[in-house]
Every structure is written in C-alpha cells, then in structure tokens.
Coordinates of C-alpha atoms and ligand atoms in Angstrom, one line a residue:
M1 CA -26.8 114.8 123.2
R2 CA -26.7 112.8 119.9
V3 CA -23.1 112.9 118.8
A4 CA -21.4 111.5 115.8
F5 CA -17.7 110.9 116.5
L6 CA -15.4 110.5 113.5
G7 CA -11.8 109.2 113.9
L8 CA -10.8 106.7 116.6
G9 CA -7.1 107.1 116.8
I10 CA -4.9 107.7 119.9
M11 CA -7.0 110.8 120.8
G12 CA -10.4 110.1 119.2
R13 CA -11.1 106.8 120.7
P14 CA -10.8 107.7 124.4
M15 CA -12.6 111.0 123.7
A16 CA -15.6 109.1 122.3
A17 CA -15.5 106.7 125.2
N18 CA -15.7 109.6 127.6
L19 CA -18.7 111.0 125.8
V20 CA -20.4 107.6 126.2
K21 CA -19.4 107.5 129.9
A22 CA -21.1 110.9 130.4
G23 CA -24.4 109.5 129.0
H24 CA -24.4 110.9 125.5
E25 CA -25.8 109.0 122.6
V26 CA -22.7 108.4 120.5
T27 CA -22.3 106.9 117.0
V28 CA -18.7 106.3 115.9
W29 CA -17.0 105.9 112.5
N30 CA -13.3 105.2 111.7
R31 CA -11.8 104.9 108.2
T32 CA -10.2 101.6 109.0
P33 CA -13.0 99.4 110.2
G34 CA -12.9 97.2 113.3
R35 CA -12.4 99.9 115.8
A36 CA -15.3 100.2 118.2
V37 CA -16.2 102.1 121.4
E38 CA -18.1 100.2 124.0
G39 CA -21.6 101.6 124.4
A40 CA -21.5 103.5 121.1
Q41 CA -23.2 102.6 117.8
S42 CA -20.9 102.1 114.8
A43 CA -21.6 103.6 111.4
S44 CA -20.4 102.6 108.0
S45 CA -19.6 106.1 106.7
P46 CA -19.3 109.7 108.0
A47 CA -22.7 110.5 106.3
E48 CA -24.4 107.6 108.1
A49 CA -22.8 108.6 111.5
A50 CA -23.8 112.2 111.1
R51 CA -27.4 111.6 110.0
G52 CA -29.7 112.9 112.7
A53 CA -26.8 113.9 115.0
E54 CA -26.9 117.3 116.9
V55 CA -23.1 117.4 116.9
V56 CA -20.5 115.9 114.6
W57 CA -17.1 115.7 116.3
M58 CA -14.0 115.0 114.2
C59 CA -10.5 114.0 115.4
V60 CA -8.4 112.8 112.5
S61 CA -4.8 113.2 111.3
D62 CA -4.6 116.3 109.1
T63 CA -6.2 118.8 106.8
N64 CA -6.7 116.3 103.9
A65 CA -8.4 113.8 106.3
V66 CA -10.8 116.5 107.6
E67 CA -11.6 117.5 104.0
S68 CA -12.4 114.0 103.0
L69 CA -14.6 113.3 106.1
L70 CA -16.6 116.4 105.3
F71 CA -16.8 116.6 101.6
G72 CA -15.5 113.2 100.2
P73 CA -17.7 110.3 99.1
Q74 CA -20.4 109.6 101.7
G75 CA -19.1 112.6 103.7
V76 CA -20.7 114.6 106.4
Q77 CA -22.0 117.1 103.9
D78 CA -24.6 114.6 102.8
S79 CA -26.2 114.7 106.2
L80 CA -25.7 118.4 107.2
A81 CA -28.9 120.0 108.6
Q82 CA -30.0 123.3 110.1
G83 CA -29.1 123.4 113.8
M84 CA -26.3 120.8 113.6
T85 CA -22.8 121.8 114.8
V86 CA -19.6 120.4 113.3
V87 CA -16.6 120.4 115.6
D88 CA -13.0 119.7 114.6
S89 CA -10.5 118.5 117.3
S90 CA -7.9 117.6 114.7
T91 CA -5.0 120.1 114.4
I92 CA -5.2 121.4 110.8
S93 CA -4.6 124.5 108.8
P94 CA -6.3 127.7 110.0
S95 CA -7.0 128.9 106.4
A96 CA -8.4 125.5 105.4
T97 CA -10.6 125.7 108.5
R98 CA -12.1 129.0 107.4
S99 CA -13.0 127.6 104.0
F100 CA -14.5 124.3 105.5
A101 CA -16.5 126.4 107.9
E102 CA -17.9 128.6 105.1
R103 CA -19.0 125.5 103.1
V104 CA -20.6 123.9 106.2
R105 CA -22.4 127.1 107.1
G106 CA -23.6 127.3 103.5
R107 CA -25.7 124.2 104.4
G108 CA -27.1 125.7 107.6
A109 CA -24.9 124.0 110.2
E110 CA -22.4 125.7 112.6
Y111 CA -18.7 125.0 112.6
V112 CA -16.4 125.2 115.6
D113 CA -12.6 124.5 115.6
A114 CA -11.6 122.9 118.9
P115 CA -8.1 121.3 118.8
V116 CA -6.9 119.9 122.1
T117 CA -3.8 119.9 124.2
G118 CA -3.2 117.3 126.9
S119 CA -1.9 114.3 124.9
K120 CA -3.0 110.7 125.2
A121 CA -3.2 110.8 129.0
G122 CA -5.5 113.9 128.8
A123 CA -7.7 112.2 126.3
E124 CA -7.9 109.0 128.5
N125 CA -8.5 110.8 131.8
G126 CA -10.9 113.4 130.4
T127 CA -8.6 116.3 131.3
L128 CA -8.0 117.7 127.8
I129 CA -7.9 121.5 127.3
F130 CA -9.9 122.6 124.2
I131 CA -8.6 125.6 122.2
V132 CA -11.7 126.9 120.6
G133 CA -12.7 129.2 117.7
G134 CA -16.2 130.0 116.6
D135 CA -19.5 131.5 117.3
E136 CA -20.1 132.1 121.1
A137 CA -23.6 130.6 121.1
A138 CA -22.5 127.5 119.3
I139 CA -19.6 127.1 121.7
E140 CA -22.0 127.5 124.7
H141 CA -24.1 124.7 123.3
L142 CA -21.1 122.4 123.4
K143 CA -20.2 123.0 127.0
P144 CA -21.5 119.6 128.3
L145 CA -19.4 117.8 125.6
F146 CA -16.3 119.8 126.5
A147 CA -16.9 118.9 130.1
A148 CA -17.2 115.2 129.3
M149 CA -13.8 115.1 127.5
G150 CA -11.8 117.8 129.1
K151 CA -11.1 120.0 132.1
Q152 CA -11.2 123.4 130.4
F153 CA -11.9 125.2 127.2
F154 CA -10.5 128.6 126.1
R155 CA -12.2 130.6 123.3
M156 CA -9.5 132.2 121.2
G157 CA -11.9 134.2 118.9
E158 CA -13.9 133.4 115.7
T159 CA -13.5 130.4 113.5
S160 CA -9.9 129.2 112.9
K161 CA -8.5 131.1 115.9
G162 CA -8.5 127.8 117.8
Q163 CA -6.3 126.2 115.2
A164 CA -4.0 129.3 115.1
A165 CA -3.6 129.2 118.9
K166 CA -3.0 125.4 118.8
L167 CA -0.2 125.8 116.3
V168 CA 1.6 128.4 118.5
M169 CA 1.1 126.1 121.5
N170 CA 2.8 123.2 119.7
L171 CA 5.5 125.4 118.4
Q172 CA 6.4 126.2 122.1
I173 CA 6.2 122.5 123.2
A174 CA 8.5 121.4 120.4
L175 CA 11.0 124.2 121.1
I176 CA 10.9 123.6 124.9
Y177 CA 11.5 119.9 124.4
E178 CA 14.3 120.6 122.0
G179 CA 16.0 122.8 124.6
F180 CA 15.5 120.0 127.2
S181 CA 17.0 117.4 124.9
E182 CA 20.0 119.5 123.9
A183 CA 20.6 120.2 127.6
L184 CA 20.5 116.5 128.5
T185 CA 22.8 115.6 125.6
L186 CA 25.4 118.2 126.5
A187 CA 25.2 117.4 130.2
T188 CA 25.8 113.7 129.5
K189 CA 28.7 114.6 127.3
L190 CA 30.2 116.9 130.1
G191 CA 29.8 114.1 132.7
V192 CA 26.6 115.3 134.4
P193 CA 24.1 112.4 134.3
A194 CA 20.4 113.1 133.5
E195 CA 19.2 111.9 136.9
T196 CA 21.6 114.3 138.6
L197 CA 20.5 117.2 136.4
L198 CA 16.8 116.6 136.6
P199 CA 16.1 117.6 140.2
L200 CA 18.0 120.8 139.5
V201 CA 15.8 121.5 136.5
Q202 CA 12.7 120.8 138.5
A203 CA 13.7 123.0 141.4
S204 CA 14.6 126.0 139.3
M205 CA 12.8 128.4 136.9
V206 CA 13.8 126.1 134.1
R207 CA 11.1 123.6 135.1
S208 CA 8.1 123.2 132.7
G209 CA 5.0 121.1 132.1
V210 CA 6.7 119.7 129.0
V211 CA 9.7 118.5 130.9
E212 CA 7.5 117.2 133.8
Y213 CA 5.5 115.1 131.3
K214 CA 8.3 113.9 129.1
A215 CA 11.2 113.3 131.6
P216 CA 9.9 110.0 133.0
F217 CA 9.5 108.6 129.5
V218 CA 13.0 109.8 128.5
M219 CA 14.5 108.3 131.7
K220 CA 12.9 104.9 130.8
R221 CA 13.8 105.4 127.1
D222 CA 10.1 104.8 126.3
F223 CA 9.6 106.5 123.0
S224 CA 6.2 104.7 122.2
P225 CA 3.8 107.3 120.8
N226 CA 1.9 109.5 123.2
F227 CA 2.0 112.2 120.5
P228 CA 3.6 110.8 117.4
L229 CA 6.6 112.6 115.9
R230 CA 4.8 112.6 112.4
L231 CA 1.9 114.6 113.9
M232 CA 4.1 117.1 115.7
H233 CA 6.1 117.5 112.5
K234 CA 2.8 118.2 110.6
D235 CA 2.0 120.9 113.2
L236 CA 5.5 122.5 112.9
R237 CA 5.0 122.6 109.1
L238 CA 1.5 124.2 109.6
A239 CA 3.1 126.8 111.9
L240 CA 5.8 127.5 109.3
D241 CA 3.1 127.9 106.6
A242 CA 1.1 130.3 108.8
A243 CA 4.3 132.3 109.6
K244 CA 5.1 132.5 105.9
E245 CA 1.6 133.7 105.1
A246 CA 1.9 136.3 107.9
R247 CA 5.4 137.3 106.8
V248 CA 6.9 136.4 110.2
K249 CA 10.4 134.9 110.4
L250 CA 10.9 132.2 113.1
P251 CA 14.4 130.9 113.0
G252 CA 14.1 128.5 116.0
L253 CA 11.0 126.9 114.5
E254 CA 12.8 126.5 111.1
T255 CA 15.7 124.7 112.7
V256 CA 13.6 122.5 114.9
E257 CA 11.4 121.5 111.8
E258 CA 14.6 120.4 110.1
I259 CA 15.4 118.2 113.1
Y260 CA 12.0 116.6 112.7
E261 CA 12.7 116.1 109.0
M262 CA 15.9 114.3 109.8
A263 CA 14.2 112.2 112.5
T264 CA 11.7 111.2 109.9
E265 CA 14.5 110.2 107.5
D266 CA 15.9 108.1 110.3
G267 CA 12.6 106.2 110.5
H268 CA 11.3 107.7 113.8
E269 CA 8.1 109.2 112.5
N270 CA 5.8 106.7 114.3
L271 CA 7.6 107.0 117.6
D272 CA 6.8 109.8 120.1
Y273 CA 8.3 113.2 119.2
A274 CA 10.5 112.7 122.3
A275 CA 12.6 110.4 120.0
T276 CA 14.1 113.6 118.4
L277 CA 16.6 113.2 121.3
T278 CA 18.1 110.2 119.7
L279 CA 19.3 112.3 116.8
L280 CA 21.2 114.6 119.2
E281 CA 22.6 111.5 120.9
K282 CA 23.8 110.1 117.6
W283 CA 25.5 113.3 116.7
A284 CA 27.1 113.6 120.1
G285 CA 28.1 110.0 120.4
V286 CA 26.4 109.6 123.8
E287 CA 23.2 108.1 125.3
V288 CA 21.2 109.9 127.9
K289 CA 20.5 107.3 130.6
G290 CA 18.2 107.2 133.6
A291 CA 18.8 105.1 136.7
S292 CA 16.2 102.5 135.4
A293 CA 17.2 102.5 131.7
Ligands
NA7_301 P1 -3.7 108.9 115.2 O1 -3.7 108.0 116.3 O2 -2.7 108.8 114.1 O3 -5.2 108.7 114.5 C1 -5.5 109.4 113.3 C2 -6.9 109.2 112.9 O4 -7.2 109.8 111.7 C3 -7.3 107.7 112.7 O5 -8.6 107.5 113.1 C4 -7.2 107.6 111.2 O6 -7.9 106.5 110.6 C5 -7.8 108.9 110.8 N1 -7.4 109.3 109.4 C6 -6.2 109.6 108.9 N2 -6.3 109.9 107.6 C7 -7.6 109.8 107.3 C8 -8.4 110.1 106.1 N3 -7.8 110.5 104.9 N4 -9.7 109.9 106.1 C9 -10.3 109.6 107.3 N5 -9.7 109.3 108.4 C10 -8.3 109.4 108.4 O7 -3.8 110.5 115.6 P2 -4.2 111.1 117.0 O8 -5.5 110.5 117.5 O9 -3.0 111.1 117.9 O10 -4.4 112.6 116.6 C11 -5.6 113.1 115.9 C12 -5.5 114.6 115.8 O11 -5.4 115.3 117.0 C13 -4.3 115.1 115.0 O12 -4.6 116.2 114.1 C14 -3.3 115.5 116.0 O13 -2.4 116.4 115.6 C15 -4.2 116.0 117.1 P3 -7.3 105.1 110.4 O14 -7.5 104.3 111.7 O15 -5.8 105.3 110.1 O16 -8.0 104.5 109.3

C-alpha cells in the first residue's frame, strides 16, 4: 500500500521502518528535518507526504501536534481525498479525536484512532498491540499495515474509543509501576534488597507484565527513555481530564499524577517514567540497588 508516515520519534521511526520491510511504499515526514527511514521517500511537509497516499499514519507527541499535522500550514487536509484513511497512533484526547475525525470525514476520507501499547521494544520488533476505534470496514482495510507493525489489534468501538481505552491502559501501567516502586523503596528501607524481593514477586500473584518489562532496567538503574516520563505524564493528565468530563473520581490516579508533576520539577521529564522511583528514594533516603548496579 502507499503509506505516508508522519512523525519519526522513538515509536514512529521503527514503525515506518517495519512498513518498508513488509514491502509497502512509504513516504515519511518529520517536523525536525534530517530523520530518514531507509527505503522510504522523504517529504518536505505533511501535505506533500499525504498526496496520493492510500493511508496517512501519524505518530506524534500530543493533541496539538496531531492538530497541526492535520490542519496546520501545509497540513494533511490539503491532500485529503475520497478513499484515503487517516490513522492516528499518537495517544491524544478522545474528544479532540472525535472533532478531528469529523473534519477529516467532511473531506471524504476515513479516520481511525489506533494508539499502541508495547513501548520502544514493541515498535522495533513489530510486536505492538493496536487499540483501535473507527469504522469496521476502514479497520479491515488496514489489516496488512497492523500486521507489519504489530502482533495484534483490538477494536474498542467507534472513533475515539481506541484513545479512551489507551488512556485507561496507561492509567493501569502507571499505577502498577508506582506500586512496584513503592514496594522496592520500602523493602530496601526495611533491609530486604531488591534482588531478594524480585524472585518472590515473580513467583507470586503480584507478578505483572509491567514489572517483568521494567525490573531489568531498574536493577541496572537504566532510566534512558523507552517511554519518556513527559509522555506518560501527558497520558495521566488526559485520563484525569476524561475522568472529570465523565464525573468519575480516581484518587489513585490523582496522586500518581502529582508524583509525575514533582518528577518533572526535578528535571526527569525526558527520562523513562521508571525514573519516578528516584523521587521515592529521595524521600526515603535510600537507593534501590540490583546486583549489577
Ligand atoms: P517522541 O520520541 O517524543 O517523538 C515525538 C514525535 O512527535 C517526533 O517526531 C516529534 O517531532 C513530533 N512532534 C512533536 N510535536 C510536534 C508538532 N507540534 N508538530 C509536528 N510534529 C511534532 O515520542 P514517541 O515516538 O515515544 O511517542 C509518540 C506517540 O506515541 C505519543 O503520543 C506517545 O504517547 C505514544 P520532532 O522530531 O520533535 O520535530
């Protein structure tokens, strides 16, 4: 398929590379020039990348970034055509998604929200899980592209339900990781080292995919960004906004969002969200150590 891929960050670049690998005809664009994908054409604007494409796939930071790709100067809207599908793999506001979709459909194109879970490793290995909202026929048409970049897709309902489900997934990831970090901090303070505690966690019902993925990084104290703290923070704020709109009170989420706020004040926003642990360590006056740290 002819695909325009917009946004070559931690997630977008390997996703575009996997589309090329699967034999699709890919044109890429990134706001900051100089980022290329081997085997793909490079375009000088979103409109140029999208011209003549069957599918326009976006993966950028936040709601404002998606709005500017679509409707800003030389945006995708200048090239929208009947039969084209616009797909958004960024994690953004569900209500903004509904309004973007309406404007895109007004020009005859389809709109599918398809945020992902699976982090940097999933993007690189082509094992992402897509969390999808939109028209069933439009989603069916995208199957070969989902297969090139991921291992599964789940349709959550109509447009914006993918974004809604993604927010509640990240809410869970952040709260599970917070529980894990608080446990490691208290265990260290009470004299149970992390490497002694971990096999117990993994053997019991406390084990989780989040802990399995994050524990090796924590043990090495490698807080380089797989999923940057600033982006998880954005998702927690989006979840809080959605909860407010829906008149739902979520005290755990409120507290964890404050921790992300403080971690940002401490200058950790570009580290992985796993670095929220360092705040707990600072407050407790301990450092969680692995054998190899
Ligand atoms: P990164 O690695 O921070 O990459 C963000 C990308 O978004 C990068 O290509 C940025 O371009 C682009 N960006 C940011 N703001 C804009 C605006 N205003 N206009 C156009 N492009 C923009 O994020 P990830 O790849 O980890 O994550 C992407 C999404 O997936 C995000 O929603 C996550 O929550 C999930 P730059 O190179 O800075 O010019």
